[in-house]
PDB file of C-alpha atoms in Angstrom:
ATOM      1  CA  MET L 560      57.813  11.635   5.433  1.00  0.00           C
ATOM      2  CA  GLU L 561      59.575  14.848   4.518  1.00  0.00           C
ATOM      3  CA  PRO L 562      59.569  16.168   8.110  1.00  0.00           C
ATOM      4  CA  LEU L 563      60.935  12.883   9.340  1.00  0.00           C
ATOM      5  CA  PHE L 564      64.067  12.971   6.843  1.00  0.00           C
ATOM      6  CA  PHE L 565      64.638  16.549   7.528  1.00  0.00           C
ATOM      7  CA  TYR L 566      64.768  15.988  11.424  1.00  0.00           C
ATOM      8  CA  ILE L 567      66.956  12.839  11.096  1.00  0.00           C
ATOM      9  CA  LEU L 568      69.448  14.575   8.823  1.00  0.00           C
ATOM     10  CA  ALA L 569      69.292  17.835  11.001  1.00  0.00           C
ATOM     11  CA  VAL L 570      69.823  15.798  14.137  1.00  0.00           C
ATOM     12  CA  VAL L 571      72.914  13.878  12.468  1.00  0.00           C
ATOM     13  CA  THR L 572      74.412  16.881  11.206  1.00  0.00           C
ATOM     14  CA  ILE L 573      74.452  18.989  14.395  1.00  0.00           C
ATOM     15  CA  VAL L 574      75.458  16.190  16.514  1.00  0.00           C
ATOM     16  CA  SER L 575      78.179  15.299  14.263  1.00  0.00           C
ATOM     17  CA  ALA L 576      79.452  18.833  14.107  1.00  0.00           C
ATOM     18  CA  LEU L 577      79.280  19.076  17.941  1.00  0.00           C
ATOM     19  CA  PHE L 578      81.481  15.822  18.040  1.00  0.00           C
ATOM     20  CA  VAL L 579      83.893  17.576  15.465  1.00  0.00           C
ATOM     21  CA  ILE L 580      84.648  20.466  17.902  1.00  0.00           C
ATOM     22  CA  THR L 581      84.915  18.636  21.083  1.00  0.00           C
ATOM     23  CA  ARG L 582      86.721  15.308  20.512  1.00  0.00           C
ATOM     24  CA  LYS L 583      90.651  15.389  21.279  1.00  0.00           C
ATOM     25  CA  ASN L 584      91.862  12.863  18.959  1.00  0.00           C
ATOM     26  CA  PRO L 585      92.056  14.721  15.463  1.00  0.00           C
ATOM     27  CA  VAL L 586      91.293  11.555  13.679  1.00  0.00           C
ATOM     28  CA  ILE L 587      88.068  11.210  15.317  1.00  0.00           C
ATOM     29  CA  SER L 588      87.106  14.940  14.498  1.00  0.00           C
ATOM     30  CA  ILE L 589      87.791  14.221  10.816  1.00  0.00           C
ATOM     31  CA  ILE L 590      85.637  11.238  10.868  1.00  0.00           C
ATOM     32  CA  PHE L 591      82.641  13.084  12.448  1.00  0.00           C
ATOM     33  CA  LEU L 592      83.396  15.825   9.840  1.00  0.00           C
ATOM     34  CA  LEU L 593      82.917  13.302   7.072  1.00  0.00           C
ATOM     35  CA  VAL L 594      79.662  12.387   8.925  1.00  0.00           C
ATOM     36  CA  MET L 595      78.620  15.931   8.777  1.00  0.00           C
ATOM     37  CA  LEU L 596      79.292  16.546   5.183  1.00  0.00           C
ATOM     38  CA  ALA L 597      77.196  13.426   4.397  1.00  0.00           C
ATOM     39  CA  GLY L 598      74.364  14.788   6.178  1.00  0.00           C
ATOM     40  CA  MET L 599      74.531  17.926   4.466  1.00  0.00           C
ATOM     41  CA  ALA L 600      74.699  16.384   1.059  1.00  0.00           C
ATOM     42  CA  GLY L 601      71.354  14.870   2.181  1.00  0.00           C
ATOM     43  CA  LEU L 602      70.047  18.040   3.003  1.00  0.00           C
ATOM     44  CA  PHE L 603      71.048  19.413  -0.443  1.00  0.00           C
ATOM     45  CA  VAL L 604      68.920  16.730  -2.074  1.00  0.00           C
ATOM     46  CA  MET L 605      66.034  17.694   0.110  1.00  0.00           C
ATOM     47  CA  LEU L 606      66.305  21.149  -1.223  1.00  0.00           C
ATOM     48  CA  HIS L 607      66.310  19.854  -4.921  1.00  0.00           C
ATOM     49  CA  ALA L 608      70.110  20.869  -5.216  1.00  0.00           C
ATOM     50  CA  HIS L 609      71.088  17.383  -6.716  1.00  0.00           C
ATOM     51  CA  PHE L 610      74.088  18.619  -8.533  1.00  0.00           C
ATOM     52  CA  ILE L 611      75.530  20.423  -5.533  1.00  0.00           C
ATOM     53  CA  ALA L 612      74.831  17.374  -3.320  1.00  0.00           C
ATOM     54  CA  ALA L 613      76.902  15.377  -5.772  1.00  0.00           C
ATOM     55  CA  ILE L 614      79.641  18.010  -6.017  1.00  0.00           C
ATOM     56  CA  GLN L 615      79.489  18.038  -2.066  1.00  0.00           C
ATOM     57  CA  VAL L 616      80.222  14.419  -1.699  1.00  0.00           C
ATOM     58  CA  LEU L 617      82.847  14.184  -4.543  1.00  0.00           C
ATOM     59  CA  VAL L 618      84.944  17.438  -3.584  1.00  0.00           C
ATOM     60  CA  TYR L 619      84.253  17.836   0.174  1.00  0.00           C
ATOM     61  CA  ALA L 620      83.948  14.168   1.372  1.00  0.00           C
ATOM     62  CA  GLY L 621      85.990  12.826  -1.199  1.00  0.00           C
ATOM     63  CA  ALA L 622      89.094  15.171  -1.457  1.00  0.00           C
ATOM     64  CA  ILE L 623      89.184  17.501   1.313  1.00  0.00           C
ATOM     65  CA  ILE L 624      88.814  14.726   4.104  1.00  0.00           C
ATOM     66  CA  VAL L 625      91.504  12.785   2.413  1.00  0.00           C
ATOM     67  CA  LEU L 626      93.693  15.925   2.435  1.00  0.00           C
ATOM     68  CA  PHE L 627      92.932  16.453   6.106  1.00  0.00           C
ATOM     69  CA  LEU L 628      93.878  12.701   6.769  1.00  0.00           C
ATOM     70  CA  PHE L 629      97.113  12.779   4.735  1.00  0.00           C
ATOM     71  CA  VAL L 630      98.161  15.914   7.024  1.00  0.00           C
ATOM     72  CA  VAL L 631      97.133  14.320  10.327  1.00  0.00           C
ATOM     73  CA  MET L 632      99.025  10.914   9.341  1.00  0.00           C
ATOM     74  CA  LEU L 633     102.028  13.064   8.432  1.00  0.00           C
ATOM     75  CA  LEU L 634     102.156  15.225  11.310  1.00  0.00           C
ATOM     76  CA  SER L 635     100.693  12.430  13.620  1.00  0.00           C
ATOM     77  CA  GLY L 636      97.986  14.634  14.687  1.00  0.00           C
ATOM     78  CA  GLY L 637     100.260  17.622  15.662  1.00  0.00           C
ATOM     79  CA  ASP L 638     101.360  15.621  18.957  1.00  0.00           C
ATOM     80  CA  ALA L 639      98.670  17.176  20.893  1.00  0.00           C
ATOM     81  CA  LYS L 640      99.267  17.399  24.432  1.00  0.00           C
ATOM     82  CA  PRO L 641      96.558  18.503  27.054  1.00  0.00           C
ATOM     83  CA  PRO L 642      95.211  21.181  27.765  1.00  0.00           C
ATOM     84  CA  PHE L 643      93.210  20.706  24.357  1.00  0.00           C
ATOM     85  CA  PHE L 644      90.793  23.689  24.994  1.00  0.00           C
ATOM     86  CA  ILE L 645      91.700  27.621  25.308  1.00  0.00           C
ATOM     87  CA  ARG L 646      91.698  28.665  28.838  1.00  0.00           C
ATOM     88  CA  SER L 647      88.408  28.510  30.842  1.00  0.00           C
ATOM     89  CA  PRO L 648      87.468  32.378  31.105  1.00  0.00           C
ATOM     90  CA  ILE L 649      88.243  32.860  27.402  1.00  0.00           C
ATOM     91  CA  ARG L 650      86.228  29.593  26.516  1.00  0.00           C
ATOM     92  CA  ALA L 651      83.373  30.901  28.707  1.00  0.00           C
ATOM     93  CA  ILE L 652      83.283  34.308  26.703  1.00  0.00           C
ATOM     94  CA  ALA L 653      83.692  32.556  23.303  1.00  0.00           C
ATOM     95  CA  VAL L 654      80.572  30.108  23.852  1.00  0.00           C
ATOM     96  CA  LEU L 655      78.571  33.167  25.267  1.00  0.00           C
ATOM     97  CA  LEU L 656      79.234  35.328  22.331  1.00  0.00           C
ATOM     98  CA  ALA L 657      78.519  32.511  19.813  1.00  0.00           C
ATOM     99  CA  LEU L 658      75.273  31.775  21.676  1.00  0.00           C
ATOM    100  CA  ILE L 659      74.158  35.486  21.418  1.00  0.00           C
ATOM    101  CA  VAL L 660      74.586  35.189  17.651  1.00  0.00           C
ATOM    102  CA  LEU L 661      72.365  32.206  17.686  1.00  0.00           C
ATOM    103  CA  LEU L 662      69.794  34.047  20.076  1.00  0.00           C
ATOM    104  CA  GLU L 663      69.814  37.043  17.460  1.00  0.00           C
ATOM    105  CA  ALA L 664      69.097  34.686  14.836  1.00  0.00           C
ATOM    106  CA  PHE L 665      66.089  33.042  16.525  1.00  0.00           C
ATOM    107  CA  ILE L 666      64.673  36.570  17.224  1.00  0.00           C
ATOM    108  CA  ILE L 667      65.218  37.853  13.799  1.00  0.00           C
ATOM    109  CA  MET L 668      63.514  34.227  12.507  1.00  0.00           C
ATOM    110  CA  SER L 669      60.554  34.592  14.953  1.00  0.00           C
ATOM    111  CA  SER L 670      59.678  38.176  14.349  1.00  0.00           C
ATOM    112  CA  GLY L 671      59.948  38.854  10.541  1.00  0.00           C
ATOM    113  CA  SER L 672      56.481  37.958   9.223  1.00  0.00           C
ATOM    114  CA  ASP L 673      55.780  40.267   6.376  1.00  0.00           C
ATOM    115  CA  THR L 674      57.600  38.053   3.729  1.00  0.00           C
ATOM    116  CA  GLY L 675      56.420  34.790   5.616  1.00  0.00           C
ATOM    117  CA  ILE L 676      53.480  33.770   3.693  1.00  0.00           C
ATOM    118  CA  SER L 677      54.742  34.378   0.246  1.00  0.00           C
ATOM    119  CA  ALA L 678      58.076  32.782   1.111  1.00  0.00           C
ATOM    120  CA  THR L 679      56.522  29.667   2.349  1.00  0.00           C
ATOM    121  CA  GLN L 680      54.607  29.675  -0.719  1.00  0.00           C
ATOM    122  CA  ALA L 681      57.562  30.020  -3.070  1.00  0.00           C
ATOM    123  CA  PHE L 682      59.320  27.649  -1.096  1.00  0.00           C
ATOM    124  CA  ASN L 683      56.847  24.543  -1.325  1.00  0.00           C
ATOM    125  CA  SER L 684      56.111  25.272  -4.995  1.00  0.00           C
ATOM    126  CA  SER L 685      59.719  25.046  -6.399  1.00  0.00           C
ATOM    127  CA  PRO L 686      60.119  22.775  -9.071  1.00  0.00           C
ATOM    128  CA  ARG L 687      61.524  19.380  -8.330  1.00  0.00           C
ATOM    129  CA  ASN L 688      64.377  19.609 -11.167  1.00  0.00           C
ATOM    130  CA  LEU L 689      65.525  22.877  -9.954  1.00  0.00           C
ATOM    131  CA  GLY L 690      68.948  21.840  -9.371  1.00  0.00           C
ATOM    132  CA  ASN L 691      69.588  19.083 -11.765  1.00  0.00           C
ATOM    133  CA  THR L 692      72.665  18.820 -13.504  1.00  0.00           C
ATOM    134  CA  GLU L 693      71.263  20.132 -16.851  1.00  0.00           C
ATOM    135  CA  ASN L 694      69.933  23.276 -15.496  1.00  0.00           C
ATOM    136  CA  VAL L 695      72.855  24.104 -13.175  1.00  0.00           C
ATOM    137  CA  ALA L 696      75.294  23.434 -16.223  1.00  0.00           C
ATOM    138  CA  ALA L 697      73.091  25.677 -18.433  1.00  0.00           C
ATOM    139  CA  SER L 698      73.406  28.495 -15.970  1.00  0.00           C
ATOM    140  CA  LEU L 699      77.232  27.793 -15.212  1.00  0.00           C
ATOM    141  CA  PHE L 700      78.355  27.945 -19.031  1.00  0.00           C
ATOM    142  CA  THR L 701      76.173  30.788 -20.262  1.00  0.00           C
ATOM    143  CA  THR L 702      75.590  33.341 -17.395  1.00  0.00           C
ATOM    144  CA  TYR L 703      78.304  32.523 -14.918  1.00  0.00           C
ATOM    145  CA  LEU L 704      80.998  31.661 -17.498  1.00  0.00           C
ATOM    146  CA  LEU L 705      83.627  34.210 -16.439  1.00  0.00           C
ATOM    147  CA  PRO L 706      83.466  33.009 -12.845  1.00  0.00           C
ATOM    148  CA  PHE L 707      83.912  29.645 -13.921  1.00  0.00           C
ATOM    149  CA  GLU L 708      87.093  30.295 -15.679  1.00  0.00           C
ATOM    150  CA  ILE L 709      88.360  32.205 -12.977  1.00  0.00           C
ATOM    151  CA  ALA L 710      87.649  29.466 -10.463  1.00  0.00           C
ATOM    152  CA  SER L 711      90.024  27.203 -12.597  1.00  0.00           C
ATOM    153  CA  LEU L 712      92.821  29.921 -12.351  1.00  0.00           C
ATOM    154  CA  VAL L 713      92.058  30.044  -8.497  1.00  0.00           C
ATOM    155  CA  LEU L 714      92.578  26.058  -8.432  1.00  0.00           C
ATOM    156  CA  LEU L 715      95.842  26.497 -10.536  1.00  0.00           C
ATOM    157  CA  VAL L 716      97.218  29.205  -8.261  1.00  0.00           C
ATOM    158  CA  ALA L 717      96.140  27.086  -5.162  1.00  0.00           C
ATOM    159  CA  MET L 718      98.039  23.993  -6.361  1.00  0.00           C
ATOM    160  CA  ILE L 719     101.476  25.959  -7.338  1.00  0.00           C
ATOM    161  CA  GLY L 720     101.140  27.613  -3.893  1.00  0.00           C
ATOM    162  CA  ALA L 721     100.424  24.234  -2.010  1.00  0.00           C
ATOM    163  CA  ILE L 722     103.834  22.750  -3.936  1.00  0.00           C
ATOM    164  CA  ILE L 723     105.938  25.732  -3.196  1.00  0.00           C
ATOM    165  CA  LEU L 724     104.757  25.767   0.364  1.00  0.00           C
ATOM    166  CA  SER L 725     105.451  22.170   1.025  1.00  0.00           C
ATOM    167  CA  LYS L 726     108.759  21.763  -0.619  1.00  0.00           C
ATOM    168  CA  GLY L 727     110.391  23.375   2.322  1.00  0.00           C
ATOM    169  CA  PHE L 728     112.654  26.322   2.365  1.00  0.00           C
ATOM    170  CA  ILE L 729     114.761  27.122  -0.865  1.00  0.00           C
ATOM    171  CA  LYS L 730     118.401  26.916   0.369  1.00  0.00           C
TER     172      LYS L 730
ATOM    173  CA  MET F1180      55.674  20.939   7.402  1.00  0.00           C
ATOM    174  CA  ILE F1181      59.076  21.887   6.788  1.00  0.00           C
ATOM    175  CA  THR F1182      59.401  25.556   5.669  1.00  0.00           C
ATOM    176  CA  LEU F1183      62.197  28.095   4.995  1.00  0.00           C
ATOM    177  CA  THR F1184      62.619  28.948   8.579  1.00  0.00           C
ATOM    178  CA  HIS F1185      63.689  25.407   9.626  1.00  0.00           C
ATOM    179  CA  TYR F1186      66.688  25.293   6.922  1.00  0.00           C
ATOM    180  CA  ILE F1187      67.735  28.831   7.877  1.00  0.00           C
ATOM    181  CA  LEU F1188      67.840  27.934  11.642  1.00  0.00           C
ATOM    182  CA  LEU F1189      69.578  24.774  10.966  1.00  0.00           C
ATOM    183  CA  SER F1190      72.211  26.889   8.900  1.00  0.00           C
ATOM    184  CA  VAL F1191      72.685  29.374  11.770  1.00  0.00           C
ATOM    185  CA  ILE F1192      73.027  26.593  14.269  1.00  0.00           C
ATOM    186  CA  LEU F1193      75.517  25.070  12.251  1.00  0.00           C
ATOM    187  CA  PHE F1194      77.292  28.078  11.814  1.00  0.00           C
ATOM    188  CA  SER F1195      77.333  28.826  15.764  1.00  0.00           C
ATOM    189  CA  ILE F1196      78.816  25.489  16.537  1.00  0.00           C
ATOM    190  CA  GLY F1197      81.716  26.198  13.778  1.00  0.00           C
ATOM    191  CA  LEU F1198      82.262  29.496  15.453  1.00  0.00           C
ATOM    192  CA  ILE F1199      82.559  28.140  18.961  1.00  0.00           C
ATOM    193  CA  GLY F1200      85.051  25.438  17.550  1.00  0.00           C
ATOM    194  CA  LEU F1201      87.028  28.065  16.013  1.00  0.00           C
ATOM    195  CA  MET F1202      87.381  29.948  19.322  1.00  0.00           C
ATOM    196  CA  ILE F1203      87.953  27.287  21.830  1.00  0.00           C
ATOM    197  CA  ARG F1204      90.260  24.767  20.238  1.00  0.00           C
ATOM    198  CA  LYS F1205      94.112  24.982  20.467  1.00  0.00           C
ATOM    199  CA  ASN F1206      94.726  22.623  17.650  1.00  0.00           C
ATOM    200  CA  LEU F1207      95.324  24.210  14.417  1.00  0.00           C
ATOM    201  CA  LEU F1208      93.616  21.086  12.425  1.00  0.00           C
ATOM    202  CA  ILE F1209      90.609  21.502  14.528  1.00  0.00           C
ATOM    203  CA  ILE F1210      90.265  25.025  13.905  1.00  0.00           C
ATOM    204  CA  LEU F1211      90.420  24.434  10.051  1.00  0.00           C
ATOM    205  CA  MET F1212      87.870  21.819  10.310  1.00  0.00           C
ATOM    206  CA  SER F1213      85.547  24.452  12.354  1.00  0.00           C
ATOM    207  CA  LEU F1214      86.199  26.878   9.410  1.00  0.00           C
ATOM    208  CA  GLU F1215      84.796  24.112   7.211  1.00  0.00           C
ATOM    209  CA  ILE F1216      81.741  23.589   9.219  1.00  0.00           C
ATOM    210  CA  MET F1217      80.938  27.251   8.952  1.00  0.00           C
ATOM    211  CA  LEU F1218      81.357  27.191   5.127  1.00  0.00           C
ATOM    212  CA  ASN F1219      78.946  24.201   4.872  1.00  0.00           C
ATOM    213  CA  ALA F1220      76.146  26.284   6.865  1.00  0.00           C
ATOM    214  CA  VAL F1221      76.637  29.156   4.415  1.00  0.00           C
ATOM    215  CA  ASN F1222      76.353  26.998   1.597  1.00  0.00           C
ATOM    216  CA  LEU F1223      73.068  25.379   3.115  1.00  0.00           C
ATOM    217  CA  SER F1224      71.889  28.986   3.412  1.00  0.00           C
ATOM    218  CA  PHE F1225      72.439  29.788  -0.197  1.00  0.00           C
ATOM    219  CA  VAL F1226      70.893  26.658  -1.598  1.00  0.00           C
ATOM    220  CA  THR F1227      67.836  27.205   0.733  1.00  0.00           C
ATOM    221  CA  PHE F1228      67.210  30.933  -0.815  1.00  0.00           C
ATOM    222  CA  SER F1229      68.003  29.429  -4.257  1.00  0.00           C
ATOM    223  CA  ARG F1230      65.007  27.075  -3.692  1.00  0.00           C
ATOM    224  CA  MET F1231      62.948  29.921  -2.610  1.00  0.00           C
ATOM    225  CA  HIS F1232      63.288  32.027  -5.436  1.00  0.00           C
ATOM    226  CA  ALA F1233      63.521  29.312  -7.909  1.00  0.00           C
ATOM    227  CA  ASN F1234      66.636  30.733  -9.075  1.00  0.00           C
ATOM    228  CA  LEU F1235      69.934  28.925  -9.657  1.00  0.00           C
ATOM    229  CA  THR F1236      71.845  31.923  -8.726  1.00  0.00           C
ATOM    230  CA  GLY F1237      72.305  30.534  -5.074  1.00  0.00           C
ATOM    231  CA  GLN F1238      73.385  27.031  -6.081  1.00  0.00           C
ATOM    232  CA  VAL F1239      76.021  28.523  -8.663  1.00  0.00           C
ATOM    233  CA  TYR F1240      77.328  30.545  -5.656  1.00  0.00           C
ATOM    234  CA  SER F1241      77.359  27.382  -3.530  1.00  0.00           C
ATOM    235  CA  PHE F1242      79.445  25.768  -6.346  1.00  0.00           C
ATOM    236  CA  PHE F1243      82.155  28.432  -6.194  1.00  0.00           C
ATOM    237  CA  ILE F1244      82.272  28.432  -2.500  1.00  0.00           C
ATOM    238  CA  ILE F1245      82.879  24.572  -2.619  1.00  0.00           C
ATOM    239  CA  THR F1246      85.668  25.237  -4.988  1.00  0.00           C
ATOM    240  CA  VAL F1247      87.228  28.176  -3.222  1.00  0.00           C
ATOM    241  CA  ALA F1248      87.010  26.311   0.114  1.00  0.00           C
ATOM    242  CA  ALA F1249      88.966  23.127  -1.523  1.00  0.00           C
ATOM    243  CA  ALA F1250      91.660  25.584  -2.861  1.00  0.00           C
ATOM    244  CA  GLU F1251      91.774  27.342   0.734  1.00  0.00           C
ATOM    245  CA  VAL F1252      92.179  24.151   2.521  1.00  0.00           C
ATOM    246  CA  ALA F1253      95.120  22.863   0.187  1.00  0.00           C
ATOM    247  CA  VAL F1254      96.891  26.043   0.748  1.00  0.00           C
ATOM    248  CA  ALA F1255      96.135  26.215   4.572  1.00  0.00           C
ATOM    249  CA  LEU F1256      97.402  22.449   5.104  1.00  0.00           C
ATOM    250  CA  ALA F1257     100.642  23.325   3.446  1.00  0.00           C
ATOM    251  CA  ILE F1258     101.100  26.376   5.843  1.00  0.00           C
ATOM    252  CA  ILE F1259     100.225  23.919   8.771  1.00  0.00           C
ATOM    253  CA  ILE F1260     102.947  21.320   7.724  1.00  0.00           C
ATOM    254  CA  ASN F1261     105.247  24.164   7.577  1.00  0.00           C
ATOM    255  CA  VAL F1262     104.292  25.291  10.908  1.00  0.00           C
ATOM    256  CA  PHE F1263     104.684  21.747  12.369  1.00  0.00           C
ATOM    257  CA  ARG F1264     108.048  21.689  10.671  1.00  0.00           C
ATOM    258  CA  MET F1265     109.275  24.781  12.650  1.00  0.00           C
ATOM    259  CA  ARG F1266     107.608  23.867  16.062  1.00  0.00           C
ATOM    260  CA  GLN F1267     106.815  20.063  16.233  1.00  0.00           C
ATOM    261  CA  ASN F1268     103.480  20.841  17.492  1.00  0.00           C
ATOM    262  CA  LEU F1269     100.238  22.446  16.376  1.00  0.00           C
ATOM    263  CA  ASN F1270      99.356  24.721  19.205  1.00  0.00           C
ATOM    264  CA  VAL F1271      97.885  27.899  18.374  1.00  0.00           C
ATOM    265  CA  ASP F1272      98.983  29.431  21.574  1.00  0.00           C
ATOM    266  CA  GLU F1273     102.495  29.182  20.710  1.00  0.00           C
ATOM    267  CA  LEU F1274     102.227  31.073  17.490  1.00  0.00           C
ATOM    268  CA  SER F1275     102.828  34.420  19.271  1.00  0.00           C
ATOM    269  CA  LEU F1276     105.843  35.710  17.370  1.00  0.00           C
ATOM    270  CA  MET F1277     103.842  39.171  16.350  1.00  0.00           C
ATOM    271  CA  LYS F1278     102.891  40.117  19.893  1.00  0.00           C
ATOM    272  CA  TRP F1279     104.742  43.097  21.340  1.00  0.00           C
TER     273      TRP F1279
END
């Protein structure tokens, strides 16, 4: 059963990401981004990271998508007029460079074999409750307490910055 | 059997898709969404290695990446609203004031 779930989620995620970058209407892109984030949450659950999956749905799919939709509604999509893509030669070079990155990753993954066996054993034998809320909270409030507090400062600064930037220019 | 390699390859494929979207689109909003795709690919990579080492460090890093991405999207959208106010469209080709 597990390979079936993985392949369904992987195909949904990849196809949604491809639709995000190729649609002309920004609202359609946002909807496909939402589907991709839901697929990612499913993949996190399969990796025994239940807390991160819940946070992904709450923060990414719940708040960030809504922010995007508000901005698209306010700006009416940016009044996009054709052409929607960068000029053709640069576009071809960009796709070629990204495919080189992908090819390099394939080569690395298929050639490295010295950590292959132990990594697979460790991967398959990890505990099922590795990423439940109790364990992540225990780690977050003891070992990583300082980054946790700094993250709250980051959110405060971002909130102040967004308010000042969107009020308009101070005469 | 789904191994580590499958998840890492999926993460790299998603990162490449986000990279392509960042480089070929002209609309600022789509560029920001491609950036979110790349961040999600990195999150998947972190959580995969967290499972491999049976250590929660990767998942805590992923938590902070999600937090910082939320803050970054808020500020980036405020900047995009200002760009729209100045130019009435979101075309990156026209944001070339700093060219010589």
